[in-house]
């Protein structure tokens, strides 16, 4: 269980990114965070695994406060939390296999991993992860030789290497076309249902939110303006979250 | 009308007052430069140092005054009502080009008339001095004194089975002496070679010809010949001071096949030295450039005012060092550490540090923060983040730039020898001064081969890395 309590984030240049954010994520949920660009979605996700240090507040992960965890403890927490990014964040010059293996760094022998030596068991684990996302044949390719959808699948395979209890997905499909968007989100949904991995995902398109979310948190100017089921977001709520001018755009469905 | 009057007194003033400031300033500037140039051109050079130059101090240059005068008139016209600028621009350009032509002392006649002089250089260059026919060589010498002192040497010498003796142990320049030799190869040619007091060798010539003195031994390996004592004292040394000099007798027998000539050996030594000193300079430069490049990367140094200040200082220093030609740095190092490849290596290394640090820092500035964030998110340690997030992004471009720099350094080190920085250039400049164009051509070929090979090699490697 993840509890976010009174979370505040002010950047050194004075930008207020999050103000008193509170919500709870139960194990096995597919929580979707929505909100305009700049509403604090990315900052919130990065506070959870402390890629960004929050200014104030607590984040309890199974009862342990992430915000005050010492370095070693923080790394043990991070390795249980997989992360998927909008821009995939692969090392472009490295092979797909190396990128996937990097997901295992939190578990690996620190010295051997620095030499680039990986035990056969880990290599097999990486191959299985790639098979799972359907690109087993691309293991030896350079990461930048892959298409956008394939790169994001490498990103998911990297997260899988962490044997995560939680996956943070920061707009994982914003750089992809609608068909690919569904295929990527279906992988996340499958992991959520079959492996009971909790997913916290930020999304732009409301139809995707309706299709995949089990619960929704809406942010506006760094504050939570809505928490509830996706069906509860009606026209009025939508205007409240996105502003009076907003018109809903659909990503389109891959299947009927 | 008032503007025209203003421009009559000061060119461009009318235009300036009318708000056409650029044209006003340009007119004033161009006319001022023209007048300055004409005055400089008609003034005779101080101390006659440039007296041989027909351009400087020639009163005929006064005729150029017509151009600024016409421009002045045009300027008044233009001040009254704006005129198209094309014709005055053409007039000014004609003046600057013709004066520039004269100042450059362009002499097409010399180019055409004396072109055959180039053949003196080009002809030997078609026979590069690298390999020579293999031959057995026999050499014997005897010492004599020119001119005579009260205690001259014996005029006879015996070594490895040969014996040489002169009719006298000393002589003056122009005297004729007799050489008798024994123990040489029978029935074969022998060449007479003179060694001057400072160690230079030159073949003795038949008096009044350019034919080298060649004599033949008899069937018992003996020879007797007369020769004229040559003038071998370099200018500036008192010719009346008795000096020991040597007469060599040389024989050679072609045995078939080829071997490296003496100059060929120096070409190989020089080119090896060049590659090695370029390699050392590149390695040393890389080692220093890596840490410096981090200080010169804006994204790493913009954290606070102190680091930003360091960034500015480091960048400025790099730009200054990079703008100094490595040839000039080499001259300084030759003064410090003496002639030789070490000075050249230091000069190239310094230049390499500045050039590579800038290129590396641009790689660091262009680094993608995304993968670093992703690796941190997996629970990796700081070192693991560096190894998996940073190193793969910077090592291939760093290596590519380093190899490219080695390629540049090989080319630069051929030139750096000209100022005493070692390598093939060091030999090359001496052969040019000695007029040994066969050796010059051999070193040109060696440089060409090495530079082309480096070029192909570095292009191949860089292709794979980027």
XYZ file of C-alpha atoms in Angstrom:
722
model
C 0.000 0.000 0.000
C 1.212 3.475 -0.862
C 0.113 6.478 1.167
C 0.890 10.008 0.056
C 0.389 12.492 2.898
C 0.520 16.291 2.730
C 3.067 16.233 -0.063
C 4.536 19.606 -1.056
C 7.146 20.382 -3.697
C 8.615 23.802 -4.411
C 11.484 23.910 -6.932
C 14.578 26.019 -6.122
C 13.493 28.612 -8.712
C 10.256 29.147 -6.764
C 7.899 27.129 -8.960
C 5.249 25.483 -6.810
C 4.716 22.023 -8.299
C 2.671 20.211 -5.602
C 0.570 21.597 -2.764
C -0.758 19.353 0.018
C -1.299 16.222 -2.078
C -3.028 13.350 -0.251
C -4.140 9.985 -1.615
C -3.814 6.283 -0.984
C -3.127 3.514 -3.497
C -4.170 0.003 -2.553
C -2.261 -3.024 -3.794
C -3.453 -4.219 -7.185
C -4.963 -0.932 -8.291
C -4.492 0.645 -11.746
C -4.466 4.259 -10.652
C -4.443 6.863 -13.357
C -3.319 10.437 -12.710
C -4.777 13.029 -15.047
C -4.311 16.752 -15.387
C -3.027 19.387 -17.772
C 0.628 19.629 -18.748
C 2.433 21.344 -15.868
C -0.179 20.282 -13.312
C 2.450 18.296 -11.370
C 1.851 14.723 -12.613
C 5.497 14.023 -13.437
C 6.737 15.643 -10.226
C 4.307 13.548 -8.179
C 5.421 10.273 -9.817
C 9.106 11.165 -9.356
C 8.539 12.009 -5.686
C 7.233 8.478 -5.080
C 10.622 6.888 -5.876
C 12.427 10.093 -4.898
C 14.015 10.870 -8.225
C 12.855 14.277 -6.980
C 13.059 15.098 -3.271
C 9.757 16.484 -1.973
C 9.864 19.699 0.079
C 7.503 18.463 2.768
C 5.140 15.593 3.477
C 5.351 11.844 3.739
C 5.177 8.944 1.322
C 4.605 5.636 3.079
C 5.425 2.525 1.051
C 4.211 -0.506 3.019
C 4.579 1.599 6.143
C 8.180 2.788 5.392
C 8.644 6.528 4.811
C 10.344 6.935 1.441
C 11.063 10.628 1.999
C 13.408 10.014 4.931
C 14.920 6.693 3.823
C 18.747 6.623 3.923
C 20.594 5.913 0.647
C 20.822 2.127 1.002
C 17.204 1.774 2.110
C 16.105 4.089 -0.730
C 17.822 1.869 -3.309
C 16.062 -1.202 -1.891
C 12.748 0.658 -2.168
C 13.512 1.854 -5.695
C 14.318 -1.611 -6.974
C 10.789 -2.734 -6.095
C 9.319 0.161 -8.076
C 9.606 -0.100 -11.842
C 9.370 3.041 -13.921
C 8.282 3.616 -17.520
C 8.855 6.978 -19.222
C 7.246 9.024 -21.967
C 10.564 9.281 -23.864
C 11.405 5.604 -23.030
C 14.759 6.759 -21.547
C 16.791 3.937 -23.044
C 20.547 4.236 -23.512
C 20.381 4.600 -27.286
C 23.862 3.326 -28.107
C 23.587 0.227 -25.915
C 21.998 -3.047 -27.005
C 18.424 -3.872 -26.091
C 19.666 -6.677 -23.825
C 21.994 -4.323 -21.925
C 19.154 -1.857 -21.478
C 16.924 -4.595 -20.071
C 19.690 -5.957 -17.811
C 20.150 -2.450 -16.385
C 16.760 -2.939 -14.746
C 18.401 -5.604 -12.576
C 21.159 -3.318 -11.243
C 19.448 -2.962 -7.844
C 19.873 -6.727 -7.302
C 23.163 -7.327 -9.103
C 26.613 -7.816 -7.643
C 27.937 -4.235 -7.613
C 31.455 -5.165 -8.797
C 30.561 -7.603 -11.562
C 27.862 -5.283 -12.853
C 30.407 -2.448 -13.118
C 32.523 -4.733 -15.306
C 29.466 -5.488 -17.419
C 29.466 -9.152 -16.356
C 26.027 -10.707 -15.875
C 25.355 -14.269 -14.675
C 23.600 -16.515 -17.244
C 20.511 -16.645 -15.024
C 20.069 -12.883 -15.315
C 20.571 -12.993 -19.064
C 17.841 -15.638 -19.289
C 15.595 -13.490 -17.127
C 16.173 -10.593 -19.533
C 15.369 -12.822 -22.521
C 12.134 -13.942 -20.800
C 11.193 -10.310 -20.165
C 11.772 -9.501 -23.830
C 9.740 -12.569 -24.885
C 6.947 -11.398 -22.626
C 6.727 -8.039 -24.437
C 7.067 -9.746 -27.827
C 10.492 -8.556 -28.999
C 12.765 -11.484 -28.088
C 14.403 -11.300 -31.524
C 15.599 -7.719 -30.934
C 17.915 -8.494 -27.981
C 21.126 -7.799 -29.898
C 19.900 -4.673 -31.718
C 20.956 -1.210 -30.692
C 18.151 0.454 -28.762
C 17.875 3.368 -31.195
C 17.356 0.978 -34.108
C 13.895 0.110 -32.725
C 10.597 1.866 -33.419
C 8.915 3.935 -30.711
C 6.473 1.191 -29.716
C 9.287 -1.376 -29.550
C 11.418 0.982 -27.445
C 8.616 1.412 -24.942
C 8.314 -2.377 -24.748
C 12.021 -2.484 -23.906
C 11.213 0.073 -21.188
C 8.539 -2.253 -19.782
C 10.908 -5.244 -19.978
C 13.470 -3.206 -18.022
C 10.852 -2.483 -15.352
C 9.908 -6.180 -15.264
C 13.519 -7.091 -14.434
C 13.002 -5.365 -11.104
C 10.266 -7.859 -10.188
C 8.340 -4.757 -9.184
C 5.439 -4.514 -6.766
C 4.622 -1.122 -8.227
C 5.087 0.357 -11.690
C 5.178 4.122 -12.152
C 4.343 5.072 -15.725
C 4.901 8.713 -16.664
C 2.724 9.309 -19.733
C 3.956 6.032 -21.237
C 1.966 6.413 -24.464
C 2.115 10.157 -25.100
C 4.821 9.692 -27.771
C 3.004 6.827 -29.524
C 0.146 6.563 -32.000
C -3.268 5.359 -30.732
C -2.860 1.734 -31.834
C 0.505 1.424 -30.130
C -0.885 3.277 -27.102
C -3.383 0.501 -26.566
C -0.876 -2.275 -27.042
C 1.461 -0.721 -24.446
C -1.336 -0.092 -21.954
C -2.589 -3.642 -22.467
C 0.824 -4.930 -21.368
C 0.560 -2.801 -18.219
C -3.022 -3.977 -17.639
C -1.958 -7.583 -18.071
C 0.830 -7.163 -15.507
C -1.621 -5.449 -13.187
C -4.159 -8.275 -13.422
C -1.953 -11.345 -13.697
C 1.003 -10.412 -11.511
C -0.945 -8.197 -9.119
C 1.518 -5.344 -9.762
C 0.111 -1.998 -8.666
C 0.272 0.554 -11.513
C 0.288 4.336 -11.153
C 0.093 5.846 -14.592
C -0.346 9.382 -15.860
C -2.403 9.699 -19.051
C -3.650 12.418 -21.348
C -6.625 10.907 -23.181
C -9.849 10.448 -21.263
C -11.003 7.462 -23.318
C -7.812 5.644 -22.286
C -8.543 6.611 -18.691
C -12.032 5.157 -18.934
C -10.726 1.991 -20.552
C -7.845 1.147 -18.189
C -8.157 2.971 -14.868
C -9.606 1.357 -11.773
C -9.377 4.695 -10.004
C -8.476 8.251 -11.002
C -6.663 11.093 -9.257
C -6.902 14.482 -10.974
C -4.347 17.230 -10.421
C -4.786 20.900 -11.178
C -2.043 23.425 -10.422
C -0.383 20.923 -8.078
C -3.510 20.177 -6.064
C -5.763 17.128 -6.050
C -9.121 18.250 -7.449
C -10.734 14.851 -7.873
C -10.335 11.309 -6.576
C -12.745 8.607 -7.635
C -13.835 6.105 -10.262
C -13.316 6.907 -13.928
C -17.087 6.730 -14.610
C -17.600 9.643 -12.240
C -15.752 12.048 -14.544
C -18.697 13.681 -16.310
C -18.786 16.822 -18.415
C -18.824 19.111 -15.391
C -15.885 17.375 -13.711
C -13.979 17.430 -16.960
C -14.411 21.210 -17.247
C -13.337 21.530 -13.628
C -10.119 19.602 -14.219
C -9.158 20.871 -17.635
C -10.698 24.361 -17.602
C -13.733 25.889 -19.332
C -12.105 26.031 -22.780
C -11.307 22.326 -22.960
C -12.784 19.967 -25.547
C -12.371 16.255 -25.105
C -10.143 14.571 -27.648
C -10.174 10.822 -28.058
C -7.124 8.682 -28.643
C -9.392 6.235 -30.476
C -9.825 2.565 -29.736
C -7.747 -0.144 -31.323
C -10.527 -2.707 -30.934
C -14.239 -2.159 -31.260
C 20.958 71.825 -49.351
C 22.234 72.265 -45.806
C 23.156 68.535 -45.777
C 25.151 68.938 -48.971
C 27.061 71.790 -47.373
C 27.753 69.664 -44.294
C 29.063 66.839 -46.498
C 31.290 69.283 -48.369
C 33.162 70.016 -45.123
C 33.111 66.521 -43.668
C 32.232 63.531 -45.895
C 29.231 61.650 -44.613
C 28.167 64.352 -42.162
C 25.174 65.406 -44.288
C 23.996 61.784 -44.586
C 24.522 61.300 -40.858
C 22.452 64.387 -40.010
C 19.715 63.242 -42.395
C 19.390 60.019 -40.381
C 21.245 57.778 -42.892
C 23.883 57.042 -40.279
C 25.359 53.824 -41.666
C 25.990 55.387 -45.072
C 27.401 58.519 -43.433
C 29.856 56.588 -41.273
C 30.815 54.311 -44.169
C 31.543 57.257 -46.461
C 33.660 58.978 -43.839
C 35.513 55.748 -43.061
C 36.209 54.809 -46.693
C 37.470 58.285 -47.640
C 39.659 58.466 -44.503
C 41.176 55.042 -45.249
C 41.818 56.016 -48.901
C 43.616 59.220 -47.940
C 45.649 57.402 -45.279
C 46.609 54.684 -47.738
C 47.729 57.184 -50.405
C 49.838 59.167 -47.919
C 51.429 55.941 -46.693
C 52.072 54.814 -50.263
C 53.903 57.982 -51.340
C 56.015 58.288 -48.175
C 59.483 56.747 -48.699
C 60.272 53.839 -46.404
C 62.270 54.708 -43.306
C 65.966 53.858 -43.648
C 65.445 52.595 -47.181
C 64.644 49.136 -45.828
C 61.903 48.749 -48.400
C 63.742 50.642 -51.118
C 63.665 47.703 -53.502
C 59.881 47.686 -53.451
C 58.579 49.809 -56.271
C 55.207 50.385 -54.636
C 56.140 52.069 -51.351
C 57.453 55.644 -51.678
C 56.491 55.935 -55.333
C 55.205 59.500 -56.008
C 53.092 58.065 -58.854
C 50.715 56.913 -56.154
C 49.467 60.485 -55.851
C 47.326 59.804 -58.921
C 45.045 57.707 -56.731
C 43.813 60.962 -55.153
C 41.317 61.090 -58.019
C 39.254 58.311 -56.403
C 38.643 59.931 -52.958
C 38.105 63.279 -54.716
C 35.384 61.850 -56.942
C 33.927 60.036 -53.950
C 33.874 63.324 -52.054
C 31.946 64.958 -54.882
C 29.552 62.024 -55.106
C 29.080 62.289 -51.338
C 27.910 65.911 -51.653
C 25.525 64.911 -54.424
C 24.254 61.995 -52.318
C 23.777 64.254 -49.276
C 21.519 66.536 -51.317
C 19.392 63.616 -52.547
C 20.115 59.878 -51.991
C 21.853 58.194 -54.961
C 22.392 54.479 -55.770
C 25.644 53.326 -54.201
C 26.885 50.879 -56.899
C 29.294 53.115 -58.867
C 31.249 54.536 -55.874
C 31.561 50.996 -54.469
C 33.048 49.777 -57.753
C 35.463 52.746 -57.851
C 36.629 52.081 -54.302
C 37.060 48.363 -54.986
C 39.151 49.066 -58.119
C 41.471 51.301 -56.099
C 41.868 48.828 -53.245
C 42.459 45.908 -55.609
C 45.043 47.670 -57.773
C 46.950 48.951 -54.735
C 46.666 45.513 -53.143
C 48.064 43.942 -56.315
C 51.101 46.228 -56.169
C 51.610 45.747 -52.431
C 51.627 41.954 -52.902
C 54.435 42.406 -55.476
C 52.685 40.116 -57.918
C 55.218 39.388 -60.679
C 53.735 37.098 -63.316
C 56.819 37.541 -65.487
C 58.988 35.876 -62.854
C 56.491 33.024 -62.612
C 56.707 32.380 -66.368
C 60.377 33.189 -66.970
C 61.952 31.235 -64.141
C 59.694 28.230 -64.181
C 62.535 26.013 -65.390
C 64.282 26.547 -62.047
C 61.661 24.273 -60.536
C 63.070 21.445 -62.652
C 66.311 21.553 -60.642
C 64.189 20.558 -57.669
C 61.645 18.381 -59.452
C 64.070 16.185 -61.395
C 65.759 14.603 -58.362
C 62.353 14.301 -56.737
C 61.376 11.676 -59.301
C 64.155 9.491 -57.885
C 63.308 9.321 -54.172
C 66.323 8.343 -52.068
C 64.910 5.468 -50.122
C 66.302 2.212 -51.492
C 69.681 1.638 -53.124
C 71.235 -1.374 -54.843
C 72.844 -3.670 -52.342
C 76.621 -3.441 -52.457
C 79.720 -4.396 -50.491
C 81.716 -1.345 -49.531
C 85.367 -0.808 -48.765
C 86.626 2.393 -47.245
C 90.093 3.640 -46.278
C 91.333 7.078 -45.286
C 94.429 9.113 -44.591
C 94.781 12.345 -42.632
C 96.570 15.474 -43.859
C 96.938 19.064 -42.763
C 95.889 22.168 -44.755
C 97.844 24.414 -44.693
C 101.112 23.187 -43.225
C 102.085 23.595 -39.586
C 105.611 22.892 -38.202
C 104.457 19.410 -37.124
C 102.341 17.872 -39.907
C 100.831 14.354 -39.648
C 102.677 11.415 -41.204
C 100.548 11.329 -44.347
C 100.105 7.560 -44.129
C 97.497 5.270 -42.597
C 96.979 1.517 -42.350
C 93.638 -0.054 -41.436
C 91.900 -3.402 -42.014
C 94.324 -4.643 -44.603
C 94.573 -1.370 -46.565
C 97.407 1.076 -46.563
C 97.283 4.684 -47.824
C 100.197 7.062 -48.122
C 100.527 10.618 -49.424
C 103.512 12.306 -51.010
C 103.331 14.796 -48.111
C 101.489 15.007 -44.785
C 100.479 18.583 -45.411
C 99.757 20.966 -48.282
C 98.151 24.276 -49.189
C 94.903 24.618 -51.136
C 95.524 24.110 -54.867
C 98.705 22.042 -54.477
C 98.902 18.705 -56.242
C 99.729 15.627 -54.178
C 100.133 11.962 -55.033
C 98.199 9.182 -53.289
C 99.431 5.597 -53.295
C 97.191 2.916 -51.882
C 97.408 -0.842 -51.426
C 95.187 -3.641 -50.158
C 92.113 -2.461 -52.103
C 89.888 -4.686 -54.279
C 91.761 -5.470 -57.474
C 90.639 -4.254 -60.936
C 87.801 -2.066 -59.708
C 86.877 1.630 -59.507
C 87.720 3.704 -56.446
C 86.243 7.108 -55.602
C 88.113 9.884 -53.801
C 86.068 11.706 -51.156
C 87.168 14.656 -49.051
C 86.122 15.251 -45.438
C 86.259 18.875 -44.320
C 87.360 19.920 -40.802
C 83.703 20.183 -39.736
C 82.892 16.684 -40.969
C 81.170 17.337 -44.335
C 81.861 14.880 -47.138
C 82.162 15.797 -50.782
C 83.507 13.956 -53.801
C 86.781 15.280 -55.221
C 86.319 16.664 -58.729
C 88.678 16.533 -61.690
C 90.135 20.057 -61.928
C 87.868 22.348 -63.971
C 85.048 19.765 -64.380
C 82.165 18.387 -62.374
C 83.411 14.801 -62.902
C 84.261 12.997 -59.668
C 87.807 11.662 -59.473
C 87.548 7.963 -60.165
C 90.601 5.767 -60.490
C 91.046 2.044 -61.042
C 93.084 -0.383 -59.036
C 95.473 -2.803 -60.724
C 95.326 -6.579 -60.461
C 97.098 -6.510 -57.083
C 94.685 -3.993 -55.550
C 97.066 -1.042 -55.738
C 96.474 2.422 -57.125
C 98.427 5.644 -57.530
C 96.800 8.957 -58.465
C 97.417 12.690 -58.365
C 94.836 15.076 -56.951
C 94.424 18.816 -56.182
C 93.885 19.798 -52.548
C 90.397 21.408 -52.457
C 89.229 24.424 -50.474
C 87.215 22.829 -47.694
C 87.251 25.484 -44.954
C 83.822 27.014 -44.466
C 83.586 30.810 -44.771
C 84.240 32.685 -41.537
C 87.142 30.499 -40.430
C 90.711 31.735 -40.862
C 92.050 29.827 -43.939
C 95.656 30.225 -42.673
C 94.929 28.166 -39.558
C 96.257 24.593 -40.091
C 93.363 22.101 -39.895
C 93.318 18.305 -40.094
C 91.290 16.977 -43.024
C 90.808 13.509 -44.474
C 90.984 11.903 -47.863
C 88.798 8.804 -48.236
C 89.092 6.093 -50.845
C 85.823 4.304 -51.372
C 85.005 1.224 -53.402
C 81.695 -0.552 -53.828
C 80.586 -3.791 -55.499
C 76.918 -4.272 -56.424
C 75.831 -7.655 -55.096
C 72.230 -7.692 -56.364
C 68.985 -6.835 -54.581
C 68.112 -3.619 -52.754
C 68.685 -2.243 -49.291
C 67.655 0.847 -47.349
C 69.847 3.818 -48.151
C 71.233 6.010 -45.378
C 68.576 8.634 -46.045
C 65.959 5.910 -46.362
C 66.869 4.823 -42.864
C 66.391 8.393 -41.617
C 63.050 8.635 -43.415
C 61.849 5.518 -41.611
C 63.240 6.730 -38.296
C 61.608 10.127 -38.794
C 58.206 8.789 -39.777
C 58.246 6.344 -36.861
C 59.166 9.209 -34.532
C 56.340 11.271 -36.000
C 53.693 8.591 -35.424
C 55.036 7.873 -31.938
C 55.139 11.513 -30.901
C 51.616 12.035 -32.240
C 50.465 8.993 -30.258
C 52.161 10.236 -27.067
C 50.760 13.743 -27.539
C 47.256 12.383 -28.146
C 47.418 10.109 -25.090
C 48.778 12.818 -22.810
C 46.285 15.318 -24.222
C 43.377 12.910 -23.696
C 44.356 12.194 -20.078
C 44.312 15.892 -19.233
C 41.371 16.779 -21.485
C 38.936 14.380 -19.789
C 38.930 16.024 -16.325
C 39.145 19.519 -17.834
C 36.192 18.821 -20.127
C 33.948 18.285 -17.094
C 34.915 21.761 -15.865
C 34.122 23.165 -19.303
C 30.641 21.595 -19.539
C 27.977 24.189 -18.904
C 25.291 21.759 -17.700
C 27.565 20.479 -14.929
C 28.959 23.873 -13.922
C 25.849 26.071 -13.866
C 24.902 25.055 -10.317
C 26.140 28.256 -8.619
C 28.126 31.423 -9.263
C 31.469 29.870 -8.223
C 31.286 26.896 -10.587
C 29.926 29.108 -13.354
C 32.933 31.395 -12.858
C 35.256 28.378 -13.158
C 33.436 27.351 -16.317
C 34.004 30.774 -17.868
C 37.701 30.809 -16.872
C 38.326 27.275 -18.185
C 36.475 27.957 -21.437
C 38.413 31.188 -22.007
C 41.764 29.485 -21.338
C 40.880 26.652 -23.714
C 39.925 29.128 -26.427
C 43.193 31.039 -26.000
C 45.382 27.925 -26.101
C 43.446 26.544 -29.068
C 43.929 29.748 -31.031
C 47.735 29.587 -30.686
C 49.196 27.586 -33.554
C 50.947 24.465 -32.226
C 53.997 25.467 -34.299
C 54.429 28.528 -32.076
C 53.913 26.520 -28.887
C 56.593 24.162 -30.219
C 59.104 27.014 -30.566
C 58.565 27.836 -26.884
C 59.018 24.214 -25.820
C 62.148 23.847 -27.976
C 63.614 26.707 -25.943
C 62.621 24.996 -22.689
C 63.486 21.329 -23.301
C 65.787 21.571 -26.314
C 65.497 20.294 -29.904
C 63.846 16.943 -30.481
C 60.594 15.035 -30.429
C 59.940 15.766 -26.749
C 59.413 19.474 -27.462
C 57.101 18.680 -30.373
C 55.195 16.180 -28.269
C 54.608 18.729 -25.492
C 53.431 21.359 -27.966
C 50.999 18.984 -29.654
C 49.805 17.674 -26.281
C 49.000 21.194 -25.084
C 47.074 21.960 -28.247
C 45.341 18.573 -28.041
C 44.212 19.241 -24.456
C 42.543 22.479 -25.509
C 40.939 21.030 -28.630
C 39.740 17.752 -27.113
C 38.518 19.322 -23.863
C 36.220 21.537 -25.897
C 34.915 18.659 -28.023
C 34.473 16.400 -24.967
C 32.671 19.141 -23.032
C 30.218 19.496 -25.915
C 29.559 15.742 -25.737
C 28.907 16.072 -21.994
C 26.612 19.035 -22.594
C 24.675 16.992 -25.124
C 24.189 14.031 -22.789
C 20.596 12.743 -22.511
C 19.436 12.940 -18.836
C 16.592 10.466 -19.500
C 18.596 7.223 -19.312
C 20.386 8.469 -16.173
C 17.031 9.042 -14.504
C 15.843 5.606 -15.625
C 18.920 3.846 -14.247
C 18.623 5.703 -10.921
C 15.001 4.540 -10.732
C 16.097 0.887 -10.793
C 17.866 1.278 -7.437
C 21.373 1.461 -8.942
C 24.291 2.937 -6.994
C 26.050 6.114 -8.089
C 28.806 4.098 -9.795
C 26.294 1.859 -11.550
C 24.441 4.948 -12.814
C 27.735 6.297 -14.185
C 28.604 2.933 -15.763
C 25.204 2.214 -17.361
C 23.747 5.709 -17.848
C 26.691 8.030 -18.549
C 29.610 5.963 -19.916
C 27.704 4.432 -22.862
C 26.686 7.924 -23.894
C 30.134 9.535 -23.784
C 32.735 6.842 -24.458
C 32.015 6.227 -28.157
C 32.076 9.929 -29.114
C 35.126 10.510 -26.879
C 36.962 7.663 -28.616
C 35.939 8.900 -32.041
C 37.200 12.413 -31.291
C 40.457 11.051 -29.822
C 41.246 8.976 -32.902
C 40.406 11.908 -35.146
C 42.799 14.021 -33.061
C 45.554 11.427 -33.455
C 45.038 11.679 -37.185
C 45.360 15.494 -36.956
C 48.425 15.202 -34.703
C 50.250 12.935 -37.178
C 49.755 15.599 -39.839
C 50.738 18.418 -37.480
C 53.857 16.627 -36.220
C 55.283 16.419 -39.753
C 55.348 20.220 -39.745
C 56.343 20.685 -36.127
C 59.780 19.213 -36.927
C 60.470 22.338 -38.997
C 61.028 24.291 -35.791
C 63.019 21.484 -34.150
C 60.149 19.494 -32.736
C 61.474 16.116 -33.905
C 59.931 13.605 -36.264
C 60.254 13.519 -40.028
C 59.873 17.297 -40.352
C 63.150 17.703 -38.513
C 64.972 15.694 -41.192
C 62.879 17.187 -43.961
C 63.834 20.799 -43.219
C 67.524 19.841 -43.137
C 67.308 18.058 -46.480
C 65.551 21.091 -47.964
C 68.365 23.323 -46.668
C 71.030 20.934 -47.955
C 69.271 20.734 -51.318
C 68.978 16.943 -51.085
C 65.715 16.755 -52.989
C 65.884 12.982 -53.454
C 65.598 12.598 -49.691
C 62.936 15.332 -49.582
C 60.868 13.399 -52.087
C 61.312 10.147 -50.126
C 60.001 11.853 -46.987
C 57.080 13.389 -48.899
C 56.076 9.915 -50.023
C 56.438 8.539 -46.499
C 54.267 11.354 -45.081
C 51.685 10.822 -47.821
C 51.446 7.089 -47.137
C 51.177 7.517 -43.364
C 48.662 10.382 -43.490
C 46.467 8.532 -45.972
C 46.616 5.352 -43.900
C 45.721 7.262 -40.721
C 42.884 8.966 -42.550
C 41.348 5.691 -43.691
C 41.924 4.054 -40.293
C 40.375 6.895 -38.301
C 37.406 7.195 -40.655
C 36.722 3.453 -40.387
C 36.900 3.419 -36.584
C 34.769 6.550 -36.223
C 32.140 5.080 -38.535
C 31.779 2.112 -36.221
C 31.638 4.209 -33.046
C 29.121 6.851 -33.993
